[in-house]
Amino acid sequence: MARINEHYLNLKGSYLFAEIARRVARFQAEHPEARLIRLGIGDVTRPLAPAVVEAFARAVAEMGRPETFRGYGPERGYPFLIQAIIEGDYRSRGIKVEEDEVFISDGAKCDTGNFQELFGRENVVAITDPVYPVYVDTNVMAGRGGRPREDGCYEGLVYLPCTEENGFVPPLPPQPVDLIYLCLPNNPTGTTLTKEQLKRWVDYARAHRAVILFDAAYEAYIREEGIPHSIYEIEGAREVAVEFRSFSKTAGFTGTRCAYTVVPKEVVAFDAAGRAHSLNDLWLRRQTTKFNGVSYPVQVAAAAVYTPEGRRQVKETIDYYMANAAIIREGLSRLGLRVYGGVNAPYIWVKTPAGMGSWDFFELLLRGAHVVSTPGVGFGPSGEGYLRLTAFGRREETEEAMERIARLELG
Ligand code: PLP
């Protein structure tokens, strides 16, 4: 008799975006004439940069000629891309990363989701709350979450509330933890940490022999000086941190798929006898067993992001989204709403008016302004009373959404 992994049964029923889709579909069925503006799901809308498209097409053509055809690529990724990443994202900031510490993949979702496989079930996992749901659900699937409680938290996870009261700065855990997920700039709150604030986490991990899983998928959106772009800007981080990056939001690769993970050789975890094991070795073993690489054309396309034209074009797109972020921030602030994020991140985290619940505010925007948002509570209990809007929409629609919301009675 085949038996299931019963940890899957602990997963909470409806995935956030499925529930949003259900509510939106119901509304649209009742009001077929309503023209919805979608500022909910964090997918991009601008096309790939011309330099990327040109490189992509060239590499596809190479695959069609016998003399330039390629089969399986190198297991960590093509050196041309790894070198471009090291030069463009690290060495240029004075950070040391070696070629065999970079692993090219098809997404930061899979990497942040899969990396926990390297750790035993007994590890105590800390997550910030609200949180990108992948960290939670993959640990629940692996048996580290236990059952969901009435309050929406899993009994086995340690939640670090990030709210207005603490400026969305995650507090150090109240009990010892072994694995810590940090996402900076943050999805969903759009907030960042300073070097000093991040250093407290690196110091904590060093003192507790914990590992930080640092998701920097939105690094390209950092505008302000002094905000760390990589956790390796912090002294000692190479001993305790793994960093996840993605081309999805940096260069519009959500449908093209390319990302990478940096696993410094110094980062270790321990066996029952207390012996240290390199996570770099284990991740290589895991990836070479379960993953067969990203296609050559996609890696060529990703490398084009680091060329001078690629950089300029990608920056233009990010500037476009960040101008949307400013429109949303200003539009909502003018209405008296309290607004966070949107300065170093494409997400705007809005406090709901007058104690309204997240889903109620979602419904108000949907029914009153025909604007689709994401209720904050969907990202964790501390997201209750907030709503997430994204800057990834089209300019005219973003402006129109603000005009429509301005006409609402917000109470
Ligand atoms: N990490 C965070 C925090 C995200 O918000 C997302 C996507 O929304 C991802 C990772 C997924 O990135 P990718 O498209 O590379 O899988």
Coordinates of C-alpha atoms and ligand atoms in Angstrom, one line a residue:
M1 CA 0.0 0.0 0.0
A2 CA 1.4 3.3 -1.0
R3 CA 1.5 5.8 1.9
I4 CA 1.6 9.5 1.5
N5 CA 3.9 11.9 3.3
E6 CA 1.4 12.9 6.0
H7 CA 3.2 16.2 6.6
Y8 CA 1.4 17.4 3.5
L9 CA -1.9 17.0 5.3
N10 CA -0.7 19.7 7.7
L11 CA -0.5 22.3 4.9
K12 CA -3.2 24.9 5.2
G13 CA -6.0 24.4 2.7
S14 CA -6.3 27.2 0.2
Y15 CA -3.1 28.8 -1.1
L16 CA -3.4 32.5 -0.9
F17 CA -3.3 33.3 -4.6
A18 CA -5.9 30.6 -5.3
E19 CA -8.3 32.2 -2.8
I20 CA -7.7 35.6 -4.4
A21 CA -8.3 34.1 -7.8
R22 CA -11.5 32.5 -6.6
R23 CA -12.8 35.8 -5.1
V24 CA -11.9 37.8 -8.2
A25 CA -13.5 35.2 -10.5
R26 CA -16.7 35.4 -8.5
F27 CA -16.7 39.2 -8.6
Q28 CA -16.0 39.2 -12.3
A29 CA -18.9 36.7 -12.9
E30 CA -21.3 39.0 -11.0
H31 CA -19.9 42.2 -12.8
P32 CA -18.7 41.2 -16.2
E33 CA -18.5 44.9 -17.2
A34 CA -15.9 45.7 -14.5
R35 CA -12.4 46.4 -15.8
L36 CA -10.1 45.1 -13.1
I37 CA -6.7 46.5 -12.4
R38 CA -4.4 43.8 -11.0
L39 CA -1.9 45.0 -8.4
G40 CA -1.9 41.8 -6.5
I41 CA 0.4 38.9 -7.6
G42 CA 4.0 39.9 -7.9
D43 CA 4.6 39.1 -11.5
V44 CA 6.3 41.6 -13.9
T45 CA 4.6 43.2 -16.9
R46 CA 7.5 44.7 -18.9
P47 CA 9.1 42.6 -21.6
L48 CA 12.7 41.3 -21.6
A49 CA 15.4 43.8 -22.4
P50 CA 16.4 44.0 -26.1
A51 CA 20.0 42.9 -25.2
V52 CA 18.6 39.9 -23.4
V53 CA 16.3 38.9 -26.3
E54 CA 19.1 39.3 -28.8
A55 CA 21.5 37.1 -26.8
F56 CA 18.7 34.6 -26.2
A57 CA 17.9 34.3 -30.0
R58 CA 21.6 34.0 -30.8
A59 CA 22.0 31.1 -28.4
V60 CA 18.9 29.4 -29.7
A61 CA 20.4 29.6 -33.2
E62 CA 23.6 28.1 -31.9
M63 CA 21.6 25.1 -30.6
G64 CA 20.3 24.5 -34.1
R65 CA 23.7 24.1 -35.8
P66 CA 25.8 20.9 -35.4
E67 CA 29.1 22.8 -34.7
T68 CA 27.6 24.9 -31.9
F69 CA 25.0 22.5 -30.5
R70 CA 25.3 21.8 -26.8
G71 CA 23.8 19.0 -24.6
Y72 CA 24.0 18.9 -20.8
G73 CA 25.8 21.9 -19.4
P74 CA 28.3 22.1 -16.5
E75 CA 26.6 21.0 -13.3
R76 CA 26.9 24.4 -11.5
G77 CA 26.1 26.4 -14.6
Y78 CA 28.1 27.8 -17.4
P79 CA 31.3 29.6 -16.3
F80 CA 30.5 32.6 -18.6
L81 CA 27.4 33.3 -16.5
I82 CA 29.0 32.5 -13.1
Q83 CA 31.9 34.8 -13.9
A84 CA 29.5 37.6 -15.0
I85 CA 27.5 37.2 -11.7
I86 CA 30.7 37.3 -9.6
E87 CA 32.0 40.3 -11.3
G88 CA 28.7 42.2 -11.6
D89 CA 27.0 41.4 -8.3
Y90 CA 29.9 40.8 -5.9
R91 CA 33.4 41.8 -6.9
S92 CA 32.1 45.2 -7.9
R93 CA 30.9 45.6 -4.3
G94 CA 34.2 44.3 -2.8
I95 CA 32.7 40.9 -1.9
K96 CA 34.7 37.7 -2.4
V97 CA 32.7 34.9 -4.0
E98 CA 34.4 32.0 -5.8
E99 CA 33.2 30.3 -9.0
D100 CA 32.5 27.0 -7.2
E101 CA 30.3 28.8 -4.7
V102 CA 27.7 29.8 -7.3
F103 CA 25.0 27.5 -8.4
I104 CA 22.8 28.5 -11.4
S105 CA 19.2 27.3 -11.2
D106 CA 15.8 27.8 -12.7
G107 CA 14.4 29.9 -9.9
A108 CA 14.7 31.2 -6.4
K109 CA 11.4 29.6 -5.5
C110 CA 12.9 26.1 -6.0
D111 CA 16.2 27.0 -4.4
T112 CA 14.7 28.5 -1.3
G113 CA 12.2 25.7 -1.2
N114 CA 14.7 22.9 -1.8
F115 CA 17.6 24.1 0.3
Q116 CA 15.9 22.9 3.5
E117 CA 16.4 19.3 2.3
L118 CA 20.0 19.5 3.5
F119 CA 19.0 19.9 7.1
G120 CA 17.7 17.3 9.6
R121 CA 14.1 17.3 10.7
E122 CA 14.9 18.3 14.2
N123 CA 16.1 21.8 13.2
V124 CA 14.1 24.7 14.7
V125 CA 13.2 27.1 11.9
A126 CA 12.6 30.8 12.4
I127 CA 10.6 32.8 9.9
T128 CA 9.7 36.4 9.8
D129 CA 5.9 37.1 10.0
P130 CA 4.5 38.1 7.4
V131 CA 6.6 35.9 5.1
Y132 CA 7.0 34.6 1.6
P133 CA 4.9 31.4 2.0
V134 CA 7.4 29.1 0.3
Y135 CA 9.7 29.0 3.3
V136 CA 6.9 27.9 5.6
D137 CA 5.2 25.4 3.3
T138 CA 8.4 23.6 2.3
N139 CA 9.4 23.1 6.0
V140 CA 5.9 21.9 6.8
M141 CA 6.2 19.3 3.9
A142 CA 9.5 18.2 5.5
G143 CA 7.9 17.7 8.9
R144 CA 9.4 20.7 10.7
G145 CA 6.2 22.7 10.9
G146 CA 4.0 20.4 12.8
R147 CA 0.3 21.2 12.9
P148 CA -1.3 24.6 12.2
R149 CA -2.8 26.2 15.3
E150 CA -6.0 28.2 15.6
D151 CA -4.0 31.5 15.4
G152 CA -2.7 30.6 11.9
C153 CA 0.8 29.7 13.1
Y154 CA 2.4 26.2 12.8
E155 CA 3.2 24.8 16.2
G156 CA 6.8 23.8 15.2
L157 CA 7.9 27.1 13.7
V158 CA 9.3 30.2 15.4
Y159 CA 7.6 33.3 14.2
L160 CA 9.3 36.7 14.3
P161 CA 6.6 39.4 14.0
C162 CA 7.4 42.3 11.8
T163 CA 4.9 45.1 12.3
E164 CA 4.5 48.9 12.4
E165 CA 5.4 48.7 16.1
N166 CA 8.9 47.4 15.5
G167 CA 9.4 49.1 12.2
F168 CA 9.2 45.7 10.4
V169 CA 12.6 44.8 11.8
P170 CA 12.6 41.1 12.8
P171 CA 13.3 40.7 16.5
L172 CA 15.9 38.1 17.5
P173 CA 14.2 34.8 18.3
P174 CA 12.9 34.3 21.9
Q175 CA 14.3 30.7 21.9
P176 CA 17.3 29.1 20.1
V177 CA 16.8 28.4 16.4
D178 CA 18.9 26.6 13.8
L179 CA 17.6 27.9 10.5
I180 CA 16.6 31.5 9.9
Y181 CA 14.9 32.7 6.7
L182 CA 15.5 36.4 5.9
C183 CA 14.1 38.0 2.8
L184 CA 15.6 41.5 2.1
P185 CA 14.3 43.7 0.6
N186 CA 11.2 42.0 2.0
N187 CA 8.3 40.5 0.3
P188 CA 5.7 41.4 1.4
T189 CA 6.5 44.4 3.5
G190 CA 8.9 46.1 1.1
T191 CA 11.2 47.0 4.0
T192 CA 14.9 46.6 4.3
L193 CA 17.5 46.3 7.1
T194 CA 20.5 48.5 7.7
K195 CA 24.0 46.9 7.9
E196 CA 23.9 47.2 11.7
Q197 CA 20.5 45.5 11.9
L198 CA 21.6 42.7 9.6
K199 CA 24.8 42.3 11.5
R200 CA 22.8 41.3 14.6
W201 CA 21.5 38.3 12.7
V202 CA 24.9 37.3 11.4
D203 CA 26.3 37.6 15.0
Y204 CA 23.3 35.5 16.3
A205 CA 23.9 32.8 13.7
R206 CA 27.6 32.7 14.5
A207 CA 26.9 32.4 18.2
H208 CA 24.3 29.7 17.8
R209 CA 25.9 27.8 14.9
A210 CA 22.7 28.6 13.0
V211 CA 22.4 29.1 9.2
I212 CA 20.8 32.1 7.6
L213 CA 18.9 31.5 4.3
F214 CA 19.0 35.0 2.8
D215 CA 16.6 35.6 0.0
A216 CA 17.7 38.7 -2.0
A217 CA 15.4 38.3 -4.9
Y218 CA 14.6 42.0 -4.8
E219 CA 18.1 43.3 -4.4
A220 CA 18.0 45.2 -7.7
Y221 CA 15.3 47.5 -6.2
I222 CA 17.5 48.9 -3.5
R223 CA 17.8 52.7 -4.0
E224 CA 19.1 54.1 -0.8
E225 CA 22.7 54.2 0.2
G226 CA 23.9 52.1 3.1
I227 CA 21.4 49.3 2.6
P228 CA 23.2 46.0 2.1
H229 CA 22.8 44.4 -1.3
S230 CA 24.3 41.1 -0.2
I231 CA 24.5 39.5 3.2
Y232 CA 28.2 39.0 2.5
E233 CA 28.7 42.7 3.0
I234 CA 28.4 41.8 6.7
E235 CA 31.6 40.6 8.4
G236 CA 31.4 36.9 9.2
A237 CA 28.4 36.2 6.9
R238 CA 30.4 33.8 4.7
E239 CA 30.5 31.4 7.7
V240 CA 26.8 31.3 8.3
A241 CA 24.8 32.5 5.3
V242 CA 23.5 31.1 2.0
E243 CA 22.2 33.8 -0.5
F244 CA 19.5 33.3 -3.1
R245 CA 19.2 35.6 -6.1
S246 CA 16.9 35.6 -9.1
F247 CA 16.7 37.2 -12.5
S248 CA 12.9 37.1 -12.3
K249 CA 12.4 40.6 -10.8
T250 CA 15.8 41.9 -11.7
A251 CA 15.4 41.4 -15.4
G252 CA 11.8 40.1 -16.1
F253 CA 12.7 36.4 -16.1
T254 CA 9.6 35.2 -14.3
G255 CA 8.6 33.3 -17.5
T256 CA 12.1 32.7 -18.7
R257 CA 13.5 31.2 -15.5
C258 CA 17.0 31.7 -14.2
A259 CA 18.3 32.3 -10.7
Y260 CA 21.4 31.5 -8.6
T261 CA 22.4 30.5 -5.1
V262 CA 25.7 31.3 -3.4
V263 CA 26.9 28.7 -0.9
P264 CA 30.3 29.8 0.5
K265 CA 32.6 26.9 1.3
E266 CA 32.8 28.1 5.0
V267 CA 29.1 27.5 5.7
V268 CA 28.6 24.3 7.6
A269 CA 26.0 22.3 9.5
F270 CA 26.7 19.5 11.9
D271 CA 26.0 15.7 12.2
A272 CA 24.9 14.0 15.4
A273 CA 28.5 13.5 16.4
G274 CA 29.1 17.2 16.1
R275 CA 31.2 17.0 13.0
A276 CA 30.9 19.9 10.6
H277 CA 29.8 19.3 7.0
S278 CA 30.1 21.8 4.1
L279 CA 26.8 22.9 2.8
N280 CA 28.5 23.7 -0.5
D281 CA 29.4 20.0 -0.9
L282 CA 25.9 18.9 0.1
W283 CA 24.1 21.3 -2.2
L284 CA 26.3 20.2 -5.1
R285 CA 25.4 16.6 -4.3
R286 CA 21.7 17.5 -4.1
Q287 CA 21.6 19.5 -7.3
T288 CA 23.6 17.0 -9.4
T289 CA 21.3 14.3 -8.2
K290 CA 17.9 16.0 -8.6
F291 CA 18.5 18.9 -11.1
N292 CA 20.0 18.9 -14.6
G293 CA 20.7 22.6 -15.1
V294 CA 19.2 25.6 -16.9
S295 CA 19.1 25.6 -20.7
Y296 CA 22.1 27.1 -22.5
P297 CA 20.0 29.9 -24.2
V298 CA 18.5 31.0 -20.9
Q299 CA 22.0 31.2 -19.3
V300 CA 23.2 33.2 -22.3
A301 CA 20.2 35.5 -21.9
A302 CA 20.9 35.9 -18.2
A303 CA 24.6 36.8 -18.9
A304 CA 23.4 39.6 -21.2
V305 CA 21.9 41.3 -18.2
Y306 CA 25.5 42.1 -17.2
T307 CA 26.6 43.7 -20.5
P308 CA 26.6 47.5 -20.6
E309 CA 23.4 47.7 -22.7
G310 CA 21.8 45.0 -20.7
R311 CA 22.5 46.8 -17.5
R312 CA 21.2 50.1 -18.8
Q313 CA 18.0 48.5 -20.2
V314 CA 17.3 46.5 -17.1
K315 CA 17.8 49.6 -15.0
E316 CA 15.2 51.5 -17.1
T317 CA 12.7 48.8 -16.4
I318 CA 13.4 48.9 -12.7
D319 CA 13.1 52.7 -12.7
Y320 CA 9.7 52.3 -14.4
Y321 CA 8.5 50.0 -11.7
M322 CA 9.9 52.2 -8.9
A323 CA 8.1 55.2 -10.4
N324 CA 4.9 53.2 -10.1
A325 CA 5.9 52.5 -6.5
A326 CA 6.2 56.2 -5.8
I327 CA 2.8 56.8 -7.4
I328 CA 1.2 54.2 -5.2
R329 CA 3.0 55.5 -2.1
E330 CA 2.1 59.1 -2.7
G331 CA -1.5 58.3 -3.9
L332 CA -2.3 56.3 -0.7
S333 CA -0.5 58.6 1.7
R334 CA -2.5 61.5 0.4
L335 CA -5.6 59.6 1.4
G336 CA -4.3 59.4 4.9
L337 CA -3.3 55.8 4.7
R338 CA -0.1 54.6 6.4
V339 CA 2.2 53.2 3.7
Y340 CA 5.5 51.3 4.0
G341 CA 7.9 49.8 1.5
G342 CA 8.1 51.0 -2.1
V343 CA 11.4 52.8 -1.6
N344 CA 13.9 49.9 -1.9
A345 CA 11.4 47.3 -3.1
P346 CA 8.6 46.9 -5.6
Y347 CA 6.1 46.2 -2.8
I348 CA 3.9 48.7 -0.9
W349 CA 2.6 47.5 2.4
V350 CA -0.5 49.5 3.4
K351 CA -2.1 49.7 6.9
T352 CA -5.8 49.1 6.5
P353 CA -8.0 52.1 7.5
A354 CA -9.7 52.2 10.9
G355 CA -8.9 48.7 12.1
M356 CA -10.4 47.1 9.1
G357 CA -9.3 43.4 8.5
S358 CA -7.1 42.5 5.5
W359 CA -9.7 40.6 3.6
D360 CA -12.3 43.4 4.2
F361 CA -10.0 46.0 2.7
F362 CA -9.2 43.6 -0.1
E363 CA -13.0 43.3 -0.8
L364 CA -13.4 47.1 -0.5
L365 CA -10.8 47.7 -3.2
L366 CA -12.1 44.9 -5.4
R367 CA -15.8 45.9 -5.2
G368 CA -15.3 49.6 -4.8
A369 CA -12.4 50.4 -7.1
H370 CA -12.1 47.1 -9.1
V371 CA -8.5 46.9 -8.0
V372 CA -7.0 43.5 -7.1
S373 CA -4.6 43.5 -4.1
T374 CA -3.2 40.9 -1.8
P375 CA -4.5 40.7 1.8
G376 CA -1.6 40.9 4.3
V377 CA -3.0 38.2 6.5
G378 CA -2.3 35.7 3.7
F379 CA 1.4 36.1 4.4
G380 CA 1.0 35.3 8.1
P381 CA -0.9 36.3 11.2
S382 CA 1.2 39.5 11.7
G383 CA 0.1 40.6 8.2
E384 CA -3.5 41.0 9.5
G385 CA -4.5 44.6 9.2
Y386 CA -2.3 45.2 6.1
L387 CA -2.5 44.9 2.4
R388 CA 0.1 44.4 -0.3
L389 CA 0.2 46.3 -3.6
T390 CA 2.8 45.8 -6.2
A391 CA 4.6 48.3 -8.5
F392 CA 4.8 45.7 -11.3
G393 CA 1.7 47.0 -13.1
R394 CA 1.4 49.2 -16.2
R395 CA 1.9 52.9 -15.6
E396 CA -1.6 54.0 -16.8
E397 CA -3.3 51.3 -14.8
T398 CA -1.3 52.1 -11.7
E399 CA -2.3 55.8 -12.0
E400 CA -5.9 54.8 -12.7
A401 CA -6.0 52.5 -9.7
M402 CA -4.9 55.4 -7.4
E403 CA -7.6 57.6 -8.9
R404 CA -10.2 55.0 -8.3
I405 CA -9.1 54.3 -4.8
A406 CA -9.1 58.1 -4.1
R407 CA -12.9 58.1 -4.9
L408 CA -13.6 55.5 -2.2
E409 CA -15.0 56.2 1.2
L410 CA -12.1 54.9 3.3
G411 CA -13.7 55.7 6.7
Ligands
PLP1 N1 11.8 34.8 -3.4 C1 10.9 35.8 -3.1 C2 10.9 36.5 -1.9 C3 9.9 36.0 -4.1 O1 9.0 37.0 -3.8 C4 9.8 35.3 -5.3 C5 8.8 35.5 -6.3 O2 7.8 36.1 -6.1 C6 10.8 34.3 -5.5 C7 11.7 34.1 -4.5 C8 10.7 33.4 -6.7 O3 11.6 33.8 -7.6 P1 11.8 32.9 -8.9 O4 10.9 33.5 -10.0 O5 13.2 33.0 -9.2 O6 11.4 31.5 -8.6

